Amino acid sequence: MVDFGDLSEPAILGRLSLIIWALVLVVMLKYVIVIMRADNAAKRIAGIDALVLRTTDRNQRRYLWIMAAGLVGAALFYGDGVITPAISVLSAVEGLKVATPLFEPYVIPISLVLLAGLFLCSGAAPPQSAGCSDR
């Protein structure tokens, strides 16, 4: 018989998590490395969509599906760029609540201040993302 090792619920969930995260990371890396290099004058997703739409006749139904896919992809990408820092900062600040319950009423205000500072300092251009520089 084949021995599959530990078959407890945490072990199975851990293996499933490993498989899912491996797939997510592979797809994400392929997207970032391959797709994000193909841009149209640094317009990224909208640029890629525009390049694909140039080759499609506007009267075809496929044109609308390509446009919708591009818009949904852009919305998901930008939404992810906004929600990921918020979740990370909030979970880190909630760690203060674990250390001492005195910080519980200040978790949201501290998170808001940190996020506002993060987004204000990051600026629109990638070179400014390292800190608050001249504007």
Short mmCIF file of C-alpha atoms in Angstrom, two decimals:
data_model
loop_
_atom_site.label_atom_id
_atom_site.label_comp_id
_atom_site.label_asym_id
_atom_site.label_seq_id
_atom_site.Cartn_x
_atom_site.Cartn_y
_atom_site.Cartn_z
CA MET A 1 0.00 0.00 0.00
CA VAL A 2 1.01 3.58 -0.56
CA ASP A 3 1.69 5.62 2.56
CA PHE A 4 0.44 9.20 2.17
CA GLY A 5 1.85 10.35 5.50
CA ASP A 6 -0.16 12.45 7.90
CA LEU A 7 -3.84 12.53 6.91
CA SER A 8 -5.07 14.87 9.61
CA GLU A 9 -7.21 17.85 8.65
CA PRO A 10 -4.45 20.45 9.23
CA ALA A 11 -1.98 18.43 7.13
CA ILE A 12 -4.44 18.11 4.23
CA LEU A 13 -5.38 21.80 4.40
CA GLY A 14 -1.69 22.69 4.49
CA ARG A 15 -1.00 20.66 1.35
CA LEU A 16 -4.00 22.15 -0.44
CA SER A 17 -2.87 25.64 0.58
CA LEU A 18 0.61 24.92 -0.78
CA ILE A 19 -0.82 23.79 -4.12
CA ILE A 20 -3.17 26.78 -4.40
CA TRP A 21 -0.48 29.32 -3.49
CA ALA A 22 1.96 27.70 -5.90
CA LEU A 23 -0.58 28.08 -8.70
CA VAL A 24 -1.39 31.66 -7.69
CA LEU A 25 2.27 32.64 -7.58
CA VAL A 26 3.06 31.01 -10.92
CA VAL A 27 0.14 32.76 -12.62
CA MET A 28 0.95 36.07 -10.92
CA LEU A 29 4.62 35.92 -11.85
CA LYS A 30 3.79 35.05 -15.43
CA TYR A 31 1.38 37.97 -15.54
CA VAL A 32 3.82 40.44 -14.04
CA ILE A 33 6.85 39.29 -15.99
CA VAL A 34 5.32 38.57 -19.39
CA ILE A 35 2.16 40.64 -19.73
CA MET A 36 3.30 43.80 -17.97
CA ARG A 37 6.26 44.07 -20.37
CA ALA A 38 3.88 44.35 -23.32
CA ASP A 39 2.64 47.87 -22.98
CA ASN A 40 1.51 50.66 -25.25
CA ALA A 41 3.52 53.74 -24.27
CA ALA A 42 3.56 52.67 -20.60
CA LYS A 43 -0.24 52.45 -20.35
CA ARG A 44 -0.04 48.85 -19.09
CA ILE A 45 -3.39 47.06 -19.07
CA ALA A 46 -5.28 49.74 -20.98
CA GLY A 47 -2.42 49.81 -23.47
CA ILE A 48 -2.52 46.07 -23.97
CA ASP A 49 -6.27 46.22 -24.43
CA ALA A 50 -5.87 49.03 -26.97
CA LEU A 51 -3.26 47.05 -28.91
CA VAL A 52 -5.54 44.01 -29.08
CA LEU A 53 -8.59 46.09 -30.00
CA ARG A 54 -6.72 47.64 -32.95
CA THR A 55 -6.72 44.27 -34.68
CA THR A 56 -10.43 43.60 -34.10
CA ASP A 57 -13.30 45.00 -36.14
CA ARG A 58 -15.52 47.29 -34.06
CA ASN A 59 -18.68 45.72 -35.44
CA GLN A 60 -17.81 42.26 -34.17
CA ARG A 61 -19.20 40.94 -30.90
CA ARG A 62 -15.66 39.85 -29.99
CA TYR A 63 -14.65 43.53 -29.76
CA LEU A 64 -17.02 44.10 -26.83
CA TRP A 65 -15.82 40.95 -25.05
CA ILE A 66 -12.17 41.99 -25.42
CA MET A 67 -12.96 45.48 -24.17
CA ALA A 68 -14.91 44.10 -21.20
CA ALA A 69 -12.07 41.71 -20.34
CA GLY A 70 -9.58 44.56 -20.44
CA LEU A 71 -11.72 46.77 -18.23
CA VAL A 72 -12.35 43.99 -15.71
CA GLY A 73 -8.64 43.12 -15.67
CA ALA A 74 -7.67 46.75 -15.09
CA ALA A 75 -10.25 47.12 -12.32
CA LEU A 76 -9.01 43.97 -10.59
CA PHE A 77 -5.37 45.01 -10.93
CA TYR A 78 -5.89 48.52 -9.56
CA GLY A 79 -8.27 47.28 -6.86
CA ASP A 80 -5.63 44.80 -5.74
CA GLY A 81 -3.08 47.61 -5.63
CA VAL A 82 -5.32 49.56 -3.25
CA ILE A 83 -6.64 46.78 -1.02
CA THR A 84 -3.37 44.90 -0.43
CA PRO A 85 -1.59 47.71 1.44
CA ALA A 86 -4.75 48.42 3.43
CA ILE A 87 -5.06 44.81 4.58
CA SER A 88 -1.34 44.58 5.38
CA VAL A 89 -1.27 47.79 7.42
CA LEU A 90 -4.49 47.00 9.26
CA SER A 91 -3.34 43.50 10.20
CA ALA A 92 0.03 44.81 11.37
CA VAL A 93 -1.57 47.53 13.51
CA GLU A 94 -4.07 45.02 14.91
CA GLY A 95 -1.02 43.23 16.29
CA LEU A 96 -0.74 46.11 18.75
CA LYS A 97 -4.12 45.08 20.11
CA VAL A 98 -2.70 41.63 20.82
CA ALA A 99 0.26 43.13 22.66
CA THR A 100 -1.91 45.30 24.87
CA PRO A 101 -5.68 45.94 24.84
CA LEU A 102 -5.01 49.66 25.41
CA PHE A 103 -4.46 50.12 21.66
CA GLU A 104 -7.85 48.71 20.66
CA PRO A 105 -9.62 52.08 20.17
CA TYR A 106 -6.63 53.42 18.20
CA VAL A 107 -6.26 50.62 15.62
CA ILE A 108 -8.39 52.26 12.91
CA PRO A 109 -7.04 55.82 13.36
CA ILE A 110 -3.42 54.60 13.35
CA SER A 111 -4.11 52.51 10.25
CA LEU A 112 -5.73 55.46 8.46
CA VAL A 113 -2.80 57.75 9.25
CA LEU A 114 -0.26 55.16 8.08
CA LEU A 115 -2.19 54.45 4.87
CA ALA A 116 -2.64 58.14 4.10
CA GLY A 117 1.07 58.67 4.60
CA LEU A 118 1.89 55.63 2.49
CA PHE A 119 -0.25 56.73 -0.45
CA LEU A 120 0.78 60.39 -0.20
CA CYS A 121 4.47 59.53 -0.13
CA SER A 122 4.27 56.99 -2.91
CA GLY A 123 3.23 59.58 -5.50
CA ALA A 124 2.21 58.77 -9.04
CA ALA A 125 5.63 57.87 -10.41
CA PRO A 126 7.47 54.69 -9.40
CA PRO A 127 10.78 56.50 -8.60
CA GLN A 128 9.02 58.40 -5.82
CA SER A 129 7.70 55.26 -4.16
CA ALA A 130 10.82 54.95 -1.99
CA GLY A 131 9.82 57.94 0.11
CA CYS A 132 8.49 61.45 0.23
CA SER A 133 10.64 63.27 -2.28
CA ASP A 134 10.41 66.62 -4.07
CA ARG A 135 7.20 67.23 -5.92
#
